[in-house]
CSV table of C-alpha atoms in Angstrom, one decimal:
chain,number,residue,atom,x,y,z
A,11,UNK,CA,-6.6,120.7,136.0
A,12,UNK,CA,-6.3,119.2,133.0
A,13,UNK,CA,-9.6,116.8,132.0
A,14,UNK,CA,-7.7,113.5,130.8
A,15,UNK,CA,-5.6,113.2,133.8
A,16,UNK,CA,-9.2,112.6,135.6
A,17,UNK,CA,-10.3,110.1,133.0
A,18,UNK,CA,-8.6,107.2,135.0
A,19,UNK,CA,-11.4,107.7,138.1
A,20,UNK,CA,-14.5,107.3,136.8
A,21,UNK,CA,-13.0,104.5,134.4
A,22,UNK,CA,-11.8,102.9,137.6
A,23,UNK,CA,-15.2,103.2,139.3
A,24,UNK,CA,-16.7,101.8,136.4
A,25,UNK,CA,-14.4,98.4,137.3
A,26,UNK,CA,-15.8,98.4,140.1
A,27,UNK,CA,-19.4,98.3,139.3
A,28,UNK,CA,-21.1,101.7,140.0
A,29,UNK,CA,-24.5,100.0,140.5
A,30,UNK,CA,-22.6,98.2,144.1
A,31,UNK,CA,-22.2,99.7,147.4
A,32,UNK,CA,-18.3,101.5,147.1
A,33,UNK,CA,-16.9,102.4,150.6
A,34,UNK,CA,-14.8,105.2,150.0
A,35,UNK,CA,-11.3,106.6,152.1
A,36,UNK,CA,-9.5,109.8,151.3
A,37,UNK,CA,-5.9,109.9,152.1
A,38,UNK,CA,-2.5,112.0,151.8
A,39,UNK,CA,-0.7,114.1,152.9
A,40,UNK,CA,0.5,118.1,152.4
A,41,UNK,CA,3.9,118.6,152.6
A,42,UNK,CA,5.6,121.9,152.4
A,43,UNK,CA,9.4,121.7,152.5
A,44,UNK,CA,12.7,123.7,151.7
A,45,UNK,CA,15.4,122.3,150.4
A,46,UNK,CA,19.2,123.7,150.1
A,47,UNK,CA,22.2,122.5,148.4
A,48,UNK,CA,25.8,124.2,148.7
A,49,UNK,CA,25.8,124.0,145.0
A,50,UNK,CA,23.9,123.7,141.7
A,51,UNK,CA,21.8,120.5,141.6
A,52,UNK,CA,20.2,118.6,138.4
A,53,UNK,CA,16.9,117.0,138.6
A,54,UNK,CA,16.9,114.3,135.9
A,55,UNK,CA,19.1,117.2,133.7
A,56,UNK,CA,17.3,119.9,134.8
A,57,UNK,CA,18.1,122.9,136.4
A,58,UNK,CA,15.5,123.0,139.6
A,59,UNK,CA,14.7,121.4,142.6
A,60,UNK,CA,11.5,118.9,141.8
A,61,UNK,CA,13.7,115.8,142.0
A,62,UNK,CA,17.7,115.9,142.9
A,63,UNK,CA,19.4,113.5,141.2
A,64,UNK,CA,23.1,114.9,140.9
A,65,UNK,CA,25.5,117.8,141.3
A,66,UNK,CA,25.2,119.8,137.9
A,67,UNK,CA,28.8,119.9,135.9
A,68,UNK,CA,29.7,123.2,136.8
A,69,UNK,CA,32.0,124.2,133.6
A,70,UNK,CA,29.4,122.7,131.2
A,71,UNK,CA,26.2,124.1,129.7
A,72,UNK,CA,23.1,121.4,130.3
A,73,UNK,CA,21.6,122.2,126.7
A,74,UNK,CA,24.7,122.5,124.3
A,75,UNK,CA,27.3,121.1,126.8
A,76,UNK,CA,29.4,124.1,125.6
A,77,UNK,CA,32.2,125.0,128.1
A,78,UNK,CA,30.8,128.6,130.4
A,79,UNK,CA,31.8,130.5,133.1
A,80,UNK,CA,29.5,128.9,136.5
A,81,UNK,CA,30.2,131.5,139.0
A,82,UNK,CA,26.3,131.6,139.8
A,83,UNK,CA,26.3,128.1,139.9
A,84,UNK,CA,28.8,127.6,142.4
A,85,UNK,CA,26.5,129.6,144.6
A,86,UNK,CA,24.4,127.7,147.4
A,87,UNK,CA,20.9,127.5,146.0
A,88,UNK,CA,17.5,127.0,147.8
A,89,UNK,CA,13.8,126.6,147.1
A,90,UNK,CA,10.5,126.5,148.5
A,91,UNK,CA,8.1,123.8,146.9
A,92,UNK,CA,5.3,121.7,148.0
A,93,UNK,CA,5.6,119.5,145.3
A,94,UNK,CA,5.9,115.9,147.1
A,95,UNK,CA,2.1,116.5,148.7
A,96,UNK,CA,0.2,113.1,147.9
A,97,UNK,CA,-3.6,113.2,147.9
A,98,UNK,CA,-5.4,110.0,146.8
A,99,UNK,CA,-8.2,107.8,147.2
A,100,UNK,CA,-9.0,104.4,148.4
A,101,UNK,CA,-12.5,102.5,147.5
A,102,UNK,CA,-13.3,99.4,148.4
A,103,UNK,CA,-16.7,96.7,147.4
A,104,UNK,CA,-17.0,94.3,149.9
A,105,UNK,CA,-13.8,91.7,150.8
A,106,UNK,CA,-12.8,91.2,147.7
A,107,UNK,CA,-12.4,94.0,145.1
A,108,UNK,CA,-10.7,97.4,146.3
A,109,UNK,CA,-9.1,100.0,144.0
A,110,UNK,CA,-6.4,102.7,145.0
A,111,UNK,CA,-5.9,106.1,142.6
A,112,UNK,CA,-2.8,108.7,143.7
A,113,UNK,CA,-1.8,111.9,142.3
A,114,UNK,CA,1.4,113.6,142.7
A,115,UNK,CA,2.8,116.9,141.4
A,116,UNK,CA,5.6,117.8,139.5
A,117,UNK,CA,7.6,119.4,136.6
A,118,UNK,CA,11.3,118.8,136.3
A,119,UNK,CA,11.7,121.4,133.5
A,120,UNK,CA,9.9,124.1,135.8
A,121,UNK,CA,10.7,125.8,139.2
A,122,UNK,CA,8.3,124.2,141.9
A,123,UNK,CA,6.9,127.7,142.8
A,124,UNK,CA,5.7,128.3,139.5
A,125,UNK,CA,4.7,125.0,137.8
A,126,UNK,CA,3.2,121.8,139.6
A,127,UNK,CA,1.6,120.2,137.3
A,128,UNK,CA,-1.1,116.9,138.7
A,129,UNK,CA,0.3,113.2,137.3
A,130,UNK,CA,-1.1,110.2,138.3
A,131,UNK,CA,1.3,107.8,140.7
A,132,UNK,CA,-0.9,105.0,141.9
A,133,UNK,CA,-3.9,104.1,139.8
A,134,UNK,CA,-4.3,100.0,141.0
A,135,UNK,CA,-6.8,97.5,141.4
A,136,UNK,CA,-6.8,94.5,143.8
A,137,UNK,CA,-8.7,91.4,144.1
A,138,UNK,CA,-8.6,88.7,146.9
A,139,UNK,CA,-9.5,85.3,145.2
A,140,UNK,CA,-8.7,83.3,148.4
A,141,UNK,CA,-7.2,84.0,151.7
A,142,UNK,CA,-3.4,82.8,149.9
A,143,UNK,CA,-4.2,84.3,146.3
A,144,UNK,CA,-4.5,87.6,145.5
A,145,UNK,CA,-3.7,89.7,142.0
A,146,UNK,CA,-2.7,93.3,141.9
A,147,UNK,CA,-3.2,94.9,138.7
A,148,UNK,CA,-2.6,98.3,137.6
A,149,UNK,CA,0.4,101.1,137.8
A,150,UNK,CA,1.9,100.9,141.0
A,151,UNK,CA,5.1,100.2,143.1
A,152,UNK,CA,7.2,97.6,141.2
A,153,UNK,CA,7.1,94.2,142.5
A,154,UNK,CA,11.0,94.7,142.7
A,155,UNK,CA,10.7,97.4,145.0
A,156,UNK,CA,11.8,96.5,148.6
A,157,UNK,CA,10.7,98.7,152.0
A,158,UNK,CA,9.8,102.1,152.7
A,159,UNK,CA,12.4,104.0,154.2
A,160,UNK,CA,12.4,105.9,157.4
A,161,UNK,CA,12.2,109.2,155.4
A,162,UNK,CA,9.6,111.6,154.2
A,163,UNK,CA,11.5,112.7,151.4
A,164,UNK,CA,10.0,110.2,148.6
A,165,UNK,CA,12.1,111.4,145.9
A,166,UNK,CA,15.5,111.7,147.8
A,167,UNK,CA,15.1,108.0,148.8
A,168,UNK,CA,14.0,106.6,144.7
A,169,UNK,CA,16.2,108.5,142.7
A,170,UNK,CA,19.3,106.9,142.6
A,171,UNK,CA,20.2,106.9,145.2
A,172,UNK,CA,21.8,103.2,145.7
A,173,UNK,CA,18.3,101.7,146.3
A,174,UNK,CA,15.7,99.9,143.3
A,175,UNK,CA,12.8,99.8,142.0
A,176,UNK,CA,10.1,102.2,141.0
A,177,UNK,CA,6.6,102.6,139.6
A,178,UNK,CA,5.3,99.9,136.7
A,179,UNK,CA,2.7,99.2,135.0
A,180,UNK,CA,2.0,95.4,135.8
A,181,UNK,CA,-0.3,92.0,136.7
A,182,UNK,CA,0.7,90.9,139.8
A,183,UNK,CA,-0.3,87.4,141.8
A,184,UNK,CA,0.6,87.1,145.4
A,185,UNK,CA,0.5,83.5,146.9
A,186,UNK,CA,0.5,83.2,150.6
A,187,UNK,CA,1.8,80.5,152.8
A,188,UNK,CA,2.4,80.5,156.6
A,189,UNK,CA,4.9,83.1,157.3
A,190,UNK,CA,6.1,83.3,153.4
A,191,UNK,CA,5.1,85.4,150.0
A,192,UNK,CA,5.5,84.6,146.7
A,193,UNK,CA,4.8,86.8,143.6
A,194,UNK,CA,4.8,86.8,140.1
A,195,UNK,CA,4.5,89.5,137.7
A,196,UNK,CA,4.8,91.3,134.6
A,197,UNK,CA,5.1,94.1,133.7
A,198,UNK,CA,5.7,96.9,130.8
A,199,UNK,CA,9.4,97.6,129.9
A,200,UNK,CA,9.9,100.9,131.6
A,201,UNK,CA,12.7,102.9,129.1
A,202,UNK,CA,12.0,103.0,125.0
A,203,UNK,CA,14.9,104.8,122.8
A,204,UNK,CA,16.7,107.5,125.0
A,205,UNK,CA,20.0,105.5,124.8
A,206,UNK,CA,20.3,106.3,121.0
A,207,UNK,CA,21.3,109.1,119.6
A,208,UNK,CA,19.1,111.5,117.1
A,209,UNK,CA,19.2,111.5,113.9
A,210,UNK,CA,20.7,114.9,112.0
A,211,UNK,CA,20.4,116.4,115.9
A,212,UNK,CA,17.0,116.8,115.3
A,213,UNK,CA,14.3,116.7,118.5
A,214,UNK,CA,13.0,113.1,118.0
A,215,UNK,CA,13.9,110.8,115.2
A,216,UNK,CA,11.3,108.5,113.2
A,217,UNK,CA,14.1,106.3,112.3
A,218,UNK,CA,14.1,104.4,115.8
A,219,UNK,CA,11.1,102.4,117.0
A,220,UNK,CA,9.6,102.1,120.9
A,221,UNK,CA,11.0,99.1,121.1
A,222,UNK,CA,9.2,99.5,125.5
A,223,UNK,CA,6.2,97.9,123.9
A,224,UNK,CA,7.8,95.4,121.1
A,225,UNK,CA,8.8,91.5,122.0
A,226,UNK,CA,8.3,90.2,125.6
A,227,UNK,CA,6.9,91.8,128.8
A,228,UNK,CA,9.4,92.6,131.7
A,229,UNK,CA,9.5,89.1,134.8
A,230,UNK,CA,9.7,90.0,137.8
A,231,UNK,CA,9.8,87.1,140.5
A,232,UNK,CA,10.1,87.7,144.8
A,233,UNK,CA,10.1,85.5,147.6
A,234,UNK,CA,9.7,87.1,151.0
A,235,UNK,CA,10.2,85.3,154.8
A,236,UNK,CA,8.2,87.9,156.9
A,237,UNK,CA,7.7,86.7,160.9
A,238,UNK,CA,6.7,89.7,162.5
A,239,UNK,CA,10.3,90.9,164.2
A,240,UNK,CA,12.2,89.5,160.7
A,241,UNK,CA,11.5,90.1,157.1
A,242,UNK,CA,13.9,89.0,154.1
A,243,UNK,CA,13.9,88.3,150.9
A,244,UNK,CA,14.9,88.2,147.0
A,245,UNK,CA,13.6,89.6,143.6
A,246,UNK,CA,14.8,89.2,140.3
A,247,UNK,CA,13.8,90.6,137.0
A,248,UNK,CA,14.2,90.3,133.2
A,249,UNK,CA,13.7,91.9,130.3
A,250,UNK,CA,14.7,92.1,126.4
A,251,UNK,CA,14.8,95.1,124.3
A,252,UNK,CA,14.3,94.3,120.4
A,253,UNK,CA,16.8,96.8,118.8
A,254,UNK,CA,18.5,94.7,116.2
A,255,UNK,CA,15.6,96.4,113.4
A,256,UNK,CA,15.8,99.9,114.8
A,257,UNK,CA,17.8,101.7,112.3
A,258,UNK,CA,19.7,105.4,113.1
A,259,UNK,CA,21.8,107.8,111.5
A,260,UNK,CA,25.6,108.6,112.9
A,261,UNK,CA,28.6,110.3,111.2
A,262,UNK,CA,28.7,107.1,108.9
A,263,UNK,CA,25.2,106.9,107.9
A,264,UNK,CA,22.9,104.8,108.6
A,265,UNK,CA,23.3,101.7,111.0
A,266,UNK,CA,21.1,98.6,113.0
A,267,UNK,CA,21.2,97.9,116.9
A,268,UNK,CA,21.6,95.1,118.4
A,269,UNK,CA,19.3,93.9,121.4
A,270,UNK,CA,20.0,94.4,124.8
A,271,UNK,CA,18.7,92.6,128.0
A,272,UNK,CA,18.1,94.1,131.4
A,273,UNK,CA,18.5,91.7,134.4
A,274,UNK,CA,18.9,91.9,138.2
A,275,UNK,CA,18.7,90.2,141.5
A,276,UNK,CA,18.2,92.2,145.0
A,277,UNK,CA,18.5,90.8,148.5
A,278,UNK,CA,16.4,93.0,151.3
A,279,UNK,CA,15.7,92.7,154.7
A,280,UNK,CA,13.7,94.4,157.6
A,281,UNK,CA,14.2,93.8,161.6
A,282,UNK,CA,14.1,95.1,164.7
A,283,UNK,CA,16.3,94.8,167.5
A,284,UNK,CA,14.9,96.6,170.9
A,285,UNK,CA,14.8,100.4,169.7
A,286,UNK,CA,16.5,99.8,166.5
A,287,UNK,CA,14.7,99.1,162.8
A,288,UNK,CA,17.2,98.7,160.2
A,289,UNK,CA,15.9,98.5,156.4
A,290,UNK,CA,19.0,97.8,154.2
A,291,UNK,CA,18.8,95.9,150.5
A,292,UNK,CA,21.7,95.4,147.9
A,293,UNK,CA,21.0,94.7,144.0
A,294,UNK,CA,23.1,94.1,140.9
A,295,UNK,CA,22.2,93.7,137.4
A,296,UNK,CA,22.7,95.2,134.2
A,297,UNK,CA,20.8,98.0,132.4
A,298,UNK,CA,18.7,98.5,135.3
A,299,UNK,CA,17.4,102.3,134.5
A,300,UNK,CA,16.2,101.0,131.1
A,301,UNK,CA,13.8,99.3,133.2
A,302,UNK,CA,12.3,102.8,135.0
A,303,UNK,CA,14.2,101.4,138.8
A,304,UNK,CA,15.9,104.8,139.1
A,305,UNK,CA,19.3,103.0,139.3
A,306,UNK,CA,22.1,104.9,137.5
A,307,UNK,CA,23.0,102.0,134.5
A,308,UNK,CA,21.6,101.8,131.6
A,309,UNK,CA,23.1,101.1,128.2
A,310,UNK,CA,24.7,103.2,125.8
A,311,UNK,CA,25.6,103.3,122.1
A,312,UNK,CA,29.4,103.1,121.2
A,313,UNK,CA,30.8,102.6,117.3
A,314,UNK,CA,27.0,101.8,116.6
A,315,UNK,CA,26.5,98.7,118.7
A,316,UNK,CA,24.5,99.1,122.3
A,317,UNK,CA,26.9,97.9,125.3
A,318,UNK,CA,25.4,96.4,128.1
A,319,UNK,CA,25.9,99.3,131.3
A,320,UNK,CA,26.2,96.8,135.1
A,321,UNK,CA,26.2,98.1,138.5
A,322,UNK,CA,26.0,97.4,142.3
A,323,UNK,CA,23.9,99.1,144.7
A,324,UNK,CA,23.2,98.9,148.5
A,325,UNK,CA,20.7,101.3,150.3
A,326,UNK,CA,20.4,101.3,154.2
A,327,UNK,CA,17.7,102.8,156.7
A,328,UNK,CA,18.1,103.3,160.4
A,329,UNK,CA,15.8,104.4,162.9
């Protein structure tokens, strides 16, 4: 395993005081699954199986995008993989301080079988200033995100597939009232420069900055109505990407972006009704995948300029 993937731990025991009494809770899960498609299936591009995220063009090449004969790929495909198992740890210092670290593994260039290679998911800290104020700091589930669906398939559920929200890095503070949540956050901007294209078709091109970490941090706002049998509420979120000084080559030379924003607003809501829980949210916005929410807009370059990508999603979850 490689050694810097394990540097978060003892840096995040080190938070937490080493010298002080650390309860400490394992967790996770082993899961060991087969999955089958009729056809070919992409995983952010991809040819394998690690995440599904859309039926592979079947007369195009994934590299050159050169028209090819895809007899073998209209052939139903299956694999093995054990790549959504979730180990991770929970420590905790009294009532106030906890910390939560989570690996997964994956490789979307690889074949699960052969390469699953350890990434950190959860890596947060939490503190409880009072029984209504509490901050969570760290990388973990967006404050965007909405509910857990009735699924064990993590990565069917997240990756566009008409629901929200992912993993961020981000400062969150929670403010409890009654049967109501507020929170307040923000958070990094999850995309940088994969909307533009590359200079001269090389690999990467020095001509374009990260404009993820330039200008303002993404807002994210949520209000929540939670009573035990009912739980609704709303997020919104905003961010600006600084492009206007990010200059790129194209057939007629070289040429400045313009900024973009991402925005969106989400409605969610949980209940039960005798045997029945039903988990459904809908969201709009614009250049949401910019953002890292696994949605399917994000904005694209035409004639030099960025255009702004919207959308509308609903997800629903019955048990």
């Amino acid at each position: 395993m490689n050694r810097k993937k394990l540097m978060a731990i003892p840096l995040l025991l080190l938070c937490i005081n080493a010298s002080a009494k650390v309860d400490i809770e394992f967790y996770g899960f082993l899961k060991a699954s087969y999955l089958h498609s009729n056809n070919s299936v992409s995983s952010f591009g991809n040819d394998s199986f690690h995440a599904p995220t859309e039926a592979q063009n079947l007369h195009l090449d994934e590299t050159t995008g050169a028209q090819q004969k895809a007899s073998y790929k209209q052939q139903s495909k299956g694999a093995f993989q054990v790549a959504q198992t979730r180990p991770g740890v929970f420590l905790k210092r009294g009532e106030k301080l906890s910390a939560k670290i989570e690996f997964d593994f994956t490789d979307f260039t690889a074949t699960p079988t052969g390469k699953n290679d350890p990434r950190v998911r959860l890596a947060e800290i939490y503190y409880k200033f009072t029984d209504s104020l509490s901050a969570r700091i760290g990388q973990g589930w967006t404050t965007f995100e909405a509910f857990t669906p009735h699924t064990f398939n993590y990565v069917g559920r997240w990756f566009r597939a008409g629901s929200s929200g992912f993993l961020a890095q981000q400062v969150e503070l929670k403010y409890s009232m009654s049967h109501w949540n507020f929170y307040g956050t923000v958070a990094q901007k999850g995309r940088n420069i994969s909307g533009y294209p590359k200079s001269n078709g090389a690999a990467t091109d020095p001509l374009v900055q990260d404009v993820s970490s330039t200008g303002l941090p993404q807002v994210v706002g949520k209000v929540e109505y939670n009573n035990g049998t009912h739980h609704a509420g709303f997020a919104y979120t905003y961010a600006k990407f600084d492009y206007k000084d990010a200059d790129y080559n194209n057939a007629a030379g070289s040429v400045k972006g313009n900024n973009t924003r991402s925005y969106g607003g989400k409605i969610f809501y949980h209940g039960k009704f005798g045997n029945l829980d039903i988990r459904p949210e809908i969201y709009s916005g614009s250049n949401l995948n910019d953002l890292l929410y696994l949605t399917l807009a994000d904005h694209s370059v035409s004639a030099g300029k960025n255009r702004d990508i919207q959308e509308l999603g609903y997800f629903t979850s019955l048990r």
